[in-house]
PDB file of C-alpha atoms and ligand atoms in Angstrom:
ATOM      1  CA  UNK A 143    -220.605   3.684 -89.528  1.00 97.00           C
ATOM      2  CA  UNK A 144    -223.821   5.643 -87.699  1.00 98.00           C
ATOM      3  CA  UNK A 145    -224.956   3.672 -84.569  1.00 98.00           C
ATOM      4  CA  UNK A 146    -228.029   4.539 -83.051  1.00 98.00           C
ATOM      5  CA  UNK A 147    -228.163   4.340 -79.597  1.00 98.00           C
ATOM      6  CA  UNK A 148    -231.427   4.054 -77.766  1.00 98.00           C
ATOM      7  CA  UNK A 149    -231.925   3.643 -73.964  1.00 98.00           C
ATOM      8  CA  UNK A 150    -234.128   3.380 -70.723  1.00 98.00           C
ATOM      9  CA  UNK A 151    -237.624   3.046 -72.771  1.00 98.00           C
ATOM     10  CA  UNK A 152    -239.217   1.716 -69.978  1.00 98.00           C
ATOM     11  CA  UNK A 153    -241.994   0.170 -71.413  1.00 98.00           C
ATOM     12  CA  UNK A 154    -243.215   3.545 -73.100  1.00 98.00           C
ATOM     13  CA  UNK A 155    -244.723   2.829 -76.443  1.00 98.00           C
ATOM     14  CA  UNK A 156    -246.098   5.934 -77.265  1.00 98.00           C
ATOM     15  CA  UNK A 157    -242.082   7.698 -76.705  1.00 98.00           C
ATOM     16  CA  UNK A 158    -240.721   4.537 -78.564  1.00 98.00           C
ATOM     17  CA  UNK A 159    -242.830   5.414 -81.569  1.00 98.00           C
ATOM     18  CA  UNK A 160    -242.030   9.099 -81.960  1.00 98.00           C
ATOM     19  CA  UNK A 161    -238.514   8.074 -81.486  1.00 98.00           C
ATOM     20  CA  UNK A 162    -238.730   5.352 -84.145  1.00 98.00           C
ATOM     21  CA  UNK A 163    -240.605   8.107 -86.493  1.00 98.00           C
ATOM     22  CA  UNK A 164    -237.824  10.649 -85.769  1.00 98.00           C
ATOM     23  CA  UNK A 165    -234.710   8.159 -86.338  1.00 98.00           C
ATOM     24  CA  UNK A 166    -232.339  10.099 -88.859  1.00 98.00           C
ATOM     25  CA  UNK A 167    -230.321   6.770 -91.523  1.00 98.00           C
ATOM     26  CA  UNK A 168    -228.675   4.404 -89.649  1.00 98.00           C
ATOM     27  CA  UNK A 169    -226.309   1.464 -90.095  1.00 98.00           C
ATOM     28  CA  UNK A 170    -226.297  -0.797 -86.679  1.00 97.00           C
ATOM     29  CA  UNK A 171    -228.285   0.348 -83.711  1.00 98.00           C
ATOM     30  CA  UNK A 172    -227.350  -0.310 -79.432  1.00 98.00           C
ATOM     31  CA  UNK A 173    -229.920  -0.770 -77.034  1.00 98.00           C
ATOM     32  CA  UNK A 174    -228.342  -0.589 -73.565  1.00 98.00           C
ATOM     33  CA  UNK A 175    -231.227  -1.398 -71.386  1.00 98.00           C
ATOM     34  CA  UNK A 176    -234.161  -1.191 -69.193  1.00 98.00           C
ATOM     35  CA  UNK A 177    -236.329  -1.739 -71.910  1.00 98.00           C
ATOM     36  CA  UNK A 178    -239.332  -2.432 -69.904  1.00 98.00           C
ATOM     37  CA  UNK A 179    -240.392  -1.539 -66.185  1.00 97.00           C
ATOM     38  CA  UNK A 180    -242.423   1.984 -64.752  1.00 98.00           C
ATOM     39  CA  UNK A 181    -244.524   2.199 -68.402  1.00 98.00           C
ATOM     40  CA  UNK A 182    -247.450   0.471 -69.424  1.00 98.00           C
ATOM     41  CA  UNK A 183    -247.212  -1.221 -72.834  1.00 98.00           C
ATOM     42  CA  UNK A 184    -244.019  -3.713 -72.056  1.00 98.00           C
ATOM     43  CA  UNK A 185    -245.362  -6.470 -74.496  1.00 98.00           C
ATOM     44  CA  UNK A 186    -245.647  -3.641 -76.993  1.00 98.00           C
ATOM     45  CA  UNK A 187    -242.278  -2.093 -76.420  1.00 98.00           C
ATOM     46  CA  UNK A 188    -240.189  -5.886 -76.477  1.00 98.00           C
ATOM     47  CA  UNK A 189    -242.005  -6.887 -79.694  1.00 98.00           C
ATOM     48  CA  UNK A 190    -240.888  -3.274 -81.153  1.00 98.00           C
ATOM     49  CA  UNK A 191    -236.929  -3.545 -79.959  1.00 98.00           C
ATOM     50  CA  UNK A 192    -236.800  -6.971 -81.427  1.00 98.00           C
ATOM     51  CA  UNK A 193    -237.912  -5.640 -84.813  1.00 97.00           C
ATOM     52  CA  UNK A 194    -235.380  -3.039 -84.648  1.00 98.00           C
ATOM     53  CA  UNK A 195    -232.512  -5.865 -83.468  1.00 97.00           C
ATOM     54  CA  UNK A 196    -229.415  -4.542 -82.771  1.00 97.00           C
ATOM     55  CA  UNK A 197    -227.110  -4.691 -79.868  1.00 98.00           C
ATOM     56  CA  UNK A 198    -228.854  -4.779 -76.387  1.00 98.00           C
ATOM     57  CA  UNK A 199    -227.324  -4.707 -72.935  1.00 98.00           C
ATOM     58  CA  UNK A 200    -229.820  -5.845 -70.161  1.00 98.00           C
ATOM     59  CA  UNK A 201    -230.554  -3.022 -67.726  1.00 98.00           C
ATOM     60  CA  UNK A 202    -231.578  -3.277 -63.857  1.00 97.00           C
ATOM     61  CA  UNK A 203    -235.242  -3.610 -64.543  1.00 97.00           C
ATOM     62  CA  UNK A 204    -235.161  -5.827 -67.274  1.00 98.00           C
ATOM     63  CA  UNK A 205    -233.398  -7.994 -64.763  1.00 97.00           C
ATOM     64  CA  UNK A 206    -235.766  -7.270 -62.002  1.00 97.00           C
ATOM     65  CA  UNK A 207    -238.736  -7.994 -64.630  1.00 97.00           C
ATOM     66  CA  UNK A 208    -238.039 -10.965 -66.117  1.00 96.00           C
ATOM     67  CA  UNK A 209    -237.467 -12.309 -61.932  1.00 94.00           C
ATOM     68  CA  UNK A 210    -233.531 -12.703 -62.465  1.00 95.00           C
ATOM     69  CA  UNK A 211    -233.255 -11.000 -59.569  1.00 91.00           C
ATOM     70  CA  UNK A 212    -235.913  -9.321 -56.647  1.00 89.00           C
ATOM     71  CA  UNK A 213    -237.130  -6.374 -56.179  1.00 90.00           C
ATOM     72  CA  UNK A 214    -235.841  -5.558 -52.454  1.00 88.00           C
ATOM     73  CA  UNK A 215    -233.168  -3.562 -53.765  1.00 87.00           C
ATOM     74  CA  UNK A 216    -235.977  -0.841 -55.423  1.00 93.00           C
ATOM     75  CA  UNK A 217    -237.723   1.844 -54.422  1.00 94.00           C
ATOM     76  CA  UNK A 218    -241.611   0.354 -53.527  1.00 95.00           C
ATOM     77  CA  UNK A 219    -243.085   2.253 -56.447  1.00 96.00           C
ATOM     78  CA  UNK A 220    -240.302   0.657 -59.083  1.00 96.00           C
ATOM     79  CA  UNK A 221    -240.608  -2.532 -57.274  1.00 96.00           C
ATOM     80  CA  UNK A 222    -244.253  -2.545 -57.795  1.00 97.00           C
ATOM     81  CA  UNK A 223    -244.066  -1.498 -61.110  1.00 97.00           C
ATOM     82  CA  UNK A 224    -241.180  -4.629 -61.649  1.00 97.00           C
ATOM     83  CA  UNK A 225    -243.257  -7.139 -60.198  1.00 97.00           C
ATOM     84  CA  UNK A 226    -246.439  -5.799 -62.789  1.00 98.00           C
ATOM     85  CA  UNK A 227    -244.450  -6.462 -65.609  1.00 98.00           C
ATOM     86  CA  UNK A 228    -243.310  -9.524 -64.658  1.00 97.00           C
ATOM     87  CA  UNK A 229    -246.878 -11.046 -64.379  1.00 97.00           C
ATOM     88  CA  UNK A 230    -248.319  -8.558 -67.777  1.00 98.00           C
ATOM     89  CA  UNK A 231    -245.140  -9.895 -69.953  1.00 98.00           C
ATOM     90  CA  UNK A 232    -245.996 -13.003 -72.202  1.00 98.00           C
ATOM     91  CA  UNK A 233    -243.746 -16.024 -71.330  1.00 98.00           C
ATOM     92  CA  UNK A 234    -242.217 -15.585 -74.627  1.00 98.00           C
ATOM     93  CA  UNK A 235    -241.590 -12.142 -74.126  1.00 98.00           C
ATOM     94  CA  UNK A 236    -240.408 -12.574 -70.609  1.00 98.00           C
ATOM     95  CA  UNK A 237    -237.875 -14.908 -71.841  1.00 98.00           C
ATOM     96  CA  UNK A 238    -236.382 -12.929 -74.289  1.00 98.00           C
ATOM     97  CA  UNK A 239    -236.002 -10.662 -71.562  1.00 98.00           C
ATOM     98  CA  UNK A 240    -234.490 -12.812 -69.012  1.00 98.00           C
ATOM     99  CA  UNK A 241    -231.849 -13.824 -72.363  1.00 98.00           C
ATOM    100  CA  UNK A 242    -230.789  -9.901 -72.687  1.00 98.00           C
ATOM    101  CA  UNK A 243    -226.898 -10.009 -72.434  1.00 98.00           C
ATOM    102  CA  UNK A 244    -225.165  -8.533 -69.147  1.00 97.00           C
ATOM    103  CA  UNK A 245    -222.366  -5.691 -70.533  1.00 95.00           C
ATOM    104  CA  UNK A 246    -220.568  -4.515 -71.160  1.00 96.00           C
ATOM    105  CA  UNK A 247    -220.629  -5.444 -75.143  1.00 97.00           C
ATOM    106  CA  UNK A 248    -218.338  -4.619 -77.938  1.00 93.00           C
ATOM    107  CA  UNK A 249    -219.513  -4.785 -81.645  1.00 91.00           C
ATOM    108  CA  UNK A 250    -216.762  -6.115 -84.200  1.00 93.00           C
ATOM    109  CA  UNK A 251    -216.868  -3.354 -87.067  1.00 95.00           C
ATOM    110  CA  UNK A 252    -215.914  -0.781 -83.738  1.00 96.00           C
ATOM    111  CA  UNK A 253    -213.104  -2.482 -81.202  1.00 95.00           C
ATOM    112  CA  UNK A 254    -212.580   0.955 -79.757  1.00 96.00           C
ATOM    113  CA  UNK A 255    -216.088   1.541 -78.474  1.00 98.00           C
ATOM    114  CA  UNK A 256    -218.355  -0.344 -75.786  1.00 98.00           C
ATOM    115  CA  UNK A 257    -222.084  -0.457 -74.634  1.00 98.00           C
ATOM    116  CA  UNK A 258    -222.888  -0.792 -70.810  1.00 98.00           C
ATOM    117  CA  UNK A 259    -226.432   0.000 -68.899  1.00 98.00           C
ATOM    118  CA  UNK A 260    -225.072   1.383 -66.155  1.00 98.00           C
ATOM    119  CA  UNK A 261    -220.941   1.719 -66.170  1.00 96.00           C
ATOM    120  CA  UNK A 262    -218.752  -0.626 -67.611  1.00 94.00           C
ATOM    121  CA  UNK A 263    -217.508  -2.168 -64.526  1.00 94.00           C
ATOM    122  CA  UNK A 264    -220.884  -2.909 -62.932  1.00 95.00           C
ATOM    123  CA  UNK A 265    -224.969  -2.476 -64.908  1.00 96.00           C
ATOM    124  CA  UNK A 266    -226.170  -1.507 -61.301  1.00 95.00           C
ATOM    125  CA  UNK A 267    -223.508   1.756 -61.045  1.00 96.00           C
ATOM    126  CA  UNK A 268    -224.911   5.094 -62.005  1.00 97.00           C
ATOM    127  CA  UNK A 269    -222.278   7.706 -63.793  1.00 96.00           C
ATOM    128  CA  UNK A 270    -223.907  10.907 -62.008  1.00 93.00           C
ATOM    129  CA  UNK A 271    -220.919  12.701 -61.033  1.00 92.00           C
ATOM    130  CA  UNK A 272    -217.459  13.330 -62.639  1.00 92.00           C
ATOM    131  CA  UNK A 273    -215.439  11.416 -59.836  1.00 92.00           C
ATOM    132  CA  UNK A 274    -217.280   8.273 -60.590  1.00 94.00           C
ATOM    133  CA  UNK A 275    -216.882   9.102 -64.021  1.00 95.00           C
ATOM    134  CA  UNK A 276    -213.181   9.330 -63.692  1.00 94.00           C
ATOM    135  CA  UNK A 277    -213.149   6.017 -62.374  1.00 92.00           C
ATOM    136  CA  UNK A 278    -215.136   4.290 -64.887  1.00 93.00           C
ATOM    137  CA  UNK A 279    -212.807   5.379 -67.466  1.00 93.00           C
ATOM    138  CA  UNK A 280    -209.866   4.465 -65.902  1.00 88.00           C
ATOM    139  CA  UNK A 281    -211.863   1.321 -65.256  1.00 86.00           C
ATOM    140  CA  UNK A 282    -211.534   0.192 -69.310  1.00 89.00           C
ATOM    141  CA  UNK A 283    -209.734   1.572 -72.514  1.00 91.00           C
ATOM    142  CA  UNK A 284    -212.254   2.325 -74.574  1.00 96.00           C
ATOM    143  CA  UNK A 285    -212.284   5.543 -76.830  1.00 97.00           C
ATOM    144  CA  UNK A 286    -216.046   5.957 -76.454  1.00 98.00           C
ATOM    145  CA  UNK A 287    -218.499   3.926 -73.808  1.00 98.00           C
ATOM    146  CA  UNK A 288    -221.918   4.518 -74.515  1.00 98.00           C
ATOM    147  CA  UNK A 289    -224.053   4.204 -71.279  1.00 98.00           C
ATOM    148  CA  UNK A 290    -227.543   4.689 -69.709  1.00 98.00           C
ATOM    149  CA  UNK A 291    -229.357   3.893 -66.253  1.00 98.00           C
ATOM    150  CA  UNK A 292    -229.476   7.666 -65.112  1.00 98.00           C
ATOM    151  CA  UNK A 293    -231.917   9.086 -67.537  1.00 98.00           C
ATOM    152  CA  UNK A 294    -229.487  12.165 -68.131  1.00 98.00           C
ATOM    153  CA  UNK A 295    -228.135  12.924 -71.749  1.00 98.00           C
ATOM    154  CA  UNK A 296    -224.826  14.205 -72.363  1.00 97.00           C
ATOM    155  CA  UNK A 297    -220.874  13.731 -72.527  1.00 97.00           C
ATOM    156  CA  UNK A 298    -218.488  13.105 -69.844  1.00 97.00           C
ATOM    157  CA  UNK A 299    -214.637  13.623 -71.381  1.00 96.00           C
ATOM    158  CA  UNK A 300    -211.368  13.169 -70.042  1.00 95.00           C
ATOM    159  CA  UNK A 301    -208.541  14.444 -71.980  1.00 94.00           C
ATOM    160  CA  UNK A 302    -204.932  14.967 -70.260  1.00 91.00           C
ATOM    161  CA  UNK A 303    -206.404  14.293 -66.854  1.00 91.00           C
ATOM    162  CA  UNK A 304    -208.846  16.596 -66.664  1.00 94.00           C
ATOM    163  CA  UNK A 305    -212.791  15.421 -66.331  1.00 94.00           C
ATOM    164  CA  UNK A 306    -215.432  17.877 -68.604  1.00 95.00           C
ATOM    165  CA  UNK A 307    -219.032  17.088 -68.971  1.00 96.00           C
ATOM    166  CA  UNK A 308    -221.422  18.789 -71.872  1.00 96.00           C
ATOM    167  CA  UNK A 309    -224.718  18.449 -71.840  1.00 96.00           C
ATOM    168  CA  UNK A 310    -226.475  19.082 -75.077  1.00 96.00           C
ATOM    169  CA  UNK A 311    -228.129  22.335 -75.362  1.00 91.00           C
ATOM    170  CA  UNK A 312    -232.280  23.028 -77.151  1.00 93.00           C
ATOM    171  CA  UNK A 313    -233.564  26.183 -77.733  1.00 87.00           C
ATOM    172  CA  UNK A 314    -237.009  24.892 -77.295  1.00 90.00           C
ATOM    173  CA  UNK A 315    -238.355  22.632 -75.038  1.00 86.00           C
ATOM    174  CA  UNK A 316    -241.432  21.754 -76.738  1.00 90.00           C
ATOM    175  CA  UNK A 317    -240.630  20.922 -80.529  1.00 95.00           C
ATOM    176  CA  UNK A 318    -237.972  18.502 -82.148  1.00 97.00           C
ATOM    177  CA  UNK A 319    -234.248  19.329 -81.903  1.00 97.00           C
ATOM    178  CA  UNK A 320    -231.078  17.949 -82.360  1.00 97.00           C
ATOM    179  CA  UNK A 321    -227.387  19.042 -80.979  1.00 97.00           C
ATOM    180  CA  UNK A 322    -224.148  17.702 -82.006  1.00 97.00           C
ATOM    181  CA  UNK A 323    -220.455  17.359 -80.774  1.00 97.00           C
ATOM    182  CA  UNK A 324    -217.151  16.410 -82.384  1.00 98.00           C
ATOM    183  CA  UNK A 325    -215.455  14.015 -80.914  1.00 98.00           C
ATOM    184  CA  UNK A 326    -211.526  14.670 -80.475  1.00 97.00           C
ATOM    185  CA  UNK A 327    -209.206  11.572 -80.976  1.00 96.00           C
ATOM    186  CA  UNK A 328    -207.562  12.552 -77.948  1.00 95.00           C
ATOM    187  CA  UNK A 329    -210.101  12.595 -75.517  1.00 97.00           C
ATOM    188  CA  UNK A 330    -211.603   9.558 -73.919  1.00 97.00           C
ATOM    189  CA  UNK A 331    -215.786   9.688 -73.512  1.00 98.00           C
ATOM    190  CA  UNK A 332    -218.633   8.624 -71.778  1.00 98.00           C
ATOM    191  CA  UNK A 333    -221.716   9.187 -73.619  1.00 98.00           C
ATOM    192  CA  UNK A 334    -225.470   8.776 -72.599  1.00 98.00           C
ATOM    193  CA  UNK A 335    -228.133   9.064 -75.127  1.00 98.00           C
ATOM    194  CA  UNK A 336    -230.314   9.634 -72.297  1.00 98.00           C
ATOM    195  CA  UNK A 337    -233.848   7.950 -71.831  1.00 98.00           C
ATOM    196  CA  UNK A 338    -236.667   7.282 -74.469  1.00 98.00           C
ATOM    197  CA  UNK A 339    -239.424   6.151 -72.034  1.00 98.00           C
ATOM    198  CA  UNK A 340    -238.381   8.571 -68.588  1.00 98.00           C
ATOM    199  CA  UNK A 341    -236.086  11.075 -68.915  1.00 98.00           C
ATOM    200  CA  UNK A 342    -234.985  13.003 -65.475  1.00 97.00           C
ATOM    201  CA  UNK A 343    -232.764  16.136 -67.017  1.00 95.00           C
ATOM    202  CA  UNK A 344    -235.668  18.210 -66.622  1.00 95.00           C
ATOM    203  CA  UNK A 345    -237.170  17.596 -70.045  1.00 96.00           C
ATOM    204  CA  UNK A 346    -240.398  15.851 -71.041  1.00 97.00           C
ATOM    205  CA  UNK A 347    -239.248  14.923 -74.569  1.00 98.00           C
ATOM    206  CA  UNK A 348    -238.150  11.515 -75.605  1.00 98.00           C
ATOM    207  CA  UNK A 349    -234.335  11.061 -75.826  1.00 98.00           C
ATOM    208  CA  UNK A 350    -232.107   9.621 -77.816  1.00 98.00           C
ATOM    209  CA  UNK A 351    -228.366   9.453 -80.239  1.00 98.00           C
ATOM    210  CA  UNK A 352    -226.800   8.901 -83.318  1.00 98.00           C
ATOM    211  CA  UNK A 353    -222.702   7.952 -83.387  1.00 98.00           C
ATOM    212  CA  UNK A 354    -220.721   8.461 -86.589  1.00 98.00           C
ATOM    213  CA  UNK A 355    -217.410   6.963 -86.430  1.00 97.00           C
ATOM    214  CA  UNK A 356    -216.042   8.550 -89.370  1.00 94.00           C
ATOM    215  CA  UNK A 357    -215.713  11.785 -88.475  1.00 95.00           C
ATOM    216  CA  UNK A 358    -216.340  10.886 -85.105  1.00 97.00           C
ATOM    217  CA  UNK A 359    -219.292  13.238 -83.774  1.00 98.00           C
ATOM    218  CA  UNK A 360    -222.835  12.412 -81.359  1.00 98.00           C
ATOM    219  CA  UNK A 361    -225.739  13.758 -82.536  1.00 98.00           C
ATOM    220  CA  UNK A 362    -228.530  13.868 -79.566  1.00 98.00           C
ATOM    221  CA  UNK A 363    -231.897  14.286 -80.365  1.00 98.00           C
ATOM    222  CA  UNK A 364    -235.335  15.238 -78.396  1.00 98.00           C
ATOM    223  CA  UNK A 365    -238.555  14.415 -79.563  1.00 98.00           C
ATOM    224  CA  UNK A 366    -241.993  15.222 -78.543  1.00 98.00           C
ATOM    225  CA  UNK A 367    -244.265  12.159 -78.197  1.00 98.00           C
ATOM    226  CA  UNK A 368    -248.098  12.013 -76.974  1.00 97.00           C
ATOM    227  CA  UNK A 369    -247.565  11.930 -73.173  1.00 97.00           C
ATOM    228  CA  UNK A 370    -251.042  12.314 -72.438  1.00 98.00           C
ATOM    229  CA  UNK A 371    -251.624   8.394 -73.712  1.00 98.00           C
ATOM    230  CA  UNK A 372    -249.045   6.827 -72.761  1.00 98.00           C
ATOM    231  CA  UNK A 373    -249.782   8.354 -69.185  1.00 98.00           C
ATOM    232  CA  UNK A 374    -253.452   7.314 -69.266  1.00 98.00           C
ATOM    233  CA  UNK A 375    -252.363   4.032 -69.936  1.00 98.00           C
ATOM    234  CA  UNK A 376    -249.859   3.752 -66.492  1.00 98.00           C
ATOM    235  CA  UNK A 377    -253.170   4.815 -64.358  1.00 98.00           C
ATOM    236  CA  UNK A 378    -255.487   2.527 -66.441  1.00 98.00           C
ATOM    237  CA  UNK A 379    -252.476  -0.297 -65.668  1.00 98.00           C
ATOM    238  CA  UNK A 380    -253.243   0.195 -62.055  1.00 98.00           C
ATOM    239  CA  UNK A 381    -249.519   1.193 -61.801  1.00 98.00           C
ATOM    240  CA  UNK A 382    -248.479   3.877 -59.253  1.00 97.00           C
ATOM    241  CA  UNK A 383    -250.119   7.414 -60.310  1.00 97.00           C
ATOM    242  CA  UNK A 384    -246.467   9.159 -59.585  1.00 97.00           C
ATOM    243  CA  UNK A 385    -245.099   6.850 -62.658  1.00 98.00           C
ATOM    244  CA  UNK A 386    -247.467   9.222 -64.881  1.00 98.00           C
ATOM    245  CA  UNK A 387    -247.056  12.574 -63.258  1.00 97.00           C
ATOM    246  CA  UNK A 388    -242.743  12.178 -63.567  1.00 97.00           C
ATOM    247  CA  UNK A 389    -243.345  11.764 -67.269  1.00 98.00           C
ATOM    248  CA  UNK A 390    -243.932  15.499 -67.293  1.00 96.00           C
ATOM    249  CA  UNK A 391    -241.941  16.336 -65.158  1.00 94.00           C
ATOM    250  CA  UNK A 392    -239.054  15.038 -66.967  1.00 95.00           C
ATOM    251  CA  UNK A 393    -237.324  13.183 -63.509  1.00 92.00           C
TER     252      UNK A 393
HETATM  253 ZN1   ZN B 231    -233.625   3.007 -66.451  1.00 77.42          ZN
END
């Protein structure tokens, strides 16, 4: 089975659309979150995600957007930008929203694997560091948990104790690539496709994966996208300027 896990889009169309363009044959695909808030098009980017279906976790700023919960726990620039899509989101679009499932999630066809925003024992928890790493894992007893919320692709393992991280390596920056690991049987993973809509590893390009469960193996991709629109659109928005300029900067 190949699932294709997409994350963080944050309301970015024009990333959404290269990634969509760039998707490799799939069979199932996870969305684990934060789907809109920070980028410009949200009506655009829900009516997309529900074409594709799926599996979706709700992230922190789908939360915050669809007014499950305030905004007094964000920065003022992605409290802003929470409150704007709240009011620019259709009611019908809003709702769906506000009806995203909380994770973690399992699908049937793979008990061994789980989807969570942030970690699986809280959506709000980012896996930054190896210690809190450890401690997610320990936290559940699943063979792979796919996760997102920090905007950072790559693979945190723990085999016999010991915590190792990879993070997928691109020879160039600016084009298309793709990087892929085999996953051992006897190693227990964290995996973050990284983020479509605002990645912060230092690289522009959209992100996403692709699982295989048989061989088990991530592929991660990067894809180019037209950043110039979709960061004409945040100023046009009347959204904080620093929402475009990070886009670039790739954090
Ligand atoms: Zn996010």
């Amino acid at each position: 089975m190949r699932v294709l896990l997409i994350s963080d889009i944050h309301a970015n169309l024009e990333a959404l659309e290269a990634c969509v363009a760039a998707f490799p044959a799939y069979d199932e695909v996870a969305n684990l979150g934060d789907i809109v808030g920070y980028g410009a098009s949200p009506n655009d980017v829900v009516e997309r995600v529900r074409d594709l279906g799926g599996i979706f976790v709700r992230g922190n700023h789908d939360r915050a957007s669809a007014g499950l919960s305030d905004v007094s726990e964000f920065n003022p620039i992605a409290g802003f930008a929470a409150v704007w899509t709240r009011n620019e989101l259709t009611a019908e679009n809003r709702a769906w929203v506000a009806d995203l499932p909380k994770g973690p999630r399992h699908c049937t066809e793979l008990p061994k694997v789980l989807f969570a925003h942030g970690s699986p024992q809280d959506e709000d928890e980012y896996i930054l560091n190896e210690p809190t790493a450890r401690g997610s894992l320990m936290h559940t007893d699943a063979h792979v948990t796919f996760f997102g919320h920090t905007h950072v692709q790559g693979v945190i393992g723990l085999n016999e104790n010991k915590v190792h991280t990879l993070r997928p390596e691109f020879p160039d920056k600016r084009k298309y690539g793709s990087w892929k690991v085999d996953l051992d049987p006897n190693t227990r993973y964290l995996v973050n496709p990284g983020s479509i809509g605002q990645p912060r590893d230092a690289d522009w390009r959209a992100a996403f994966a692709l699982y295989e469960s048989d061989p088990e193996s991530v592929t991660f991709f990067r894809v180019p996208y037209d950043i110039d629109v979709a960061q004409q659109r945040i100023i046009g928005a009347g959204l904080p300027e620093r929402l475009a300029f990070r886009l670039r900067e790739g954090r």
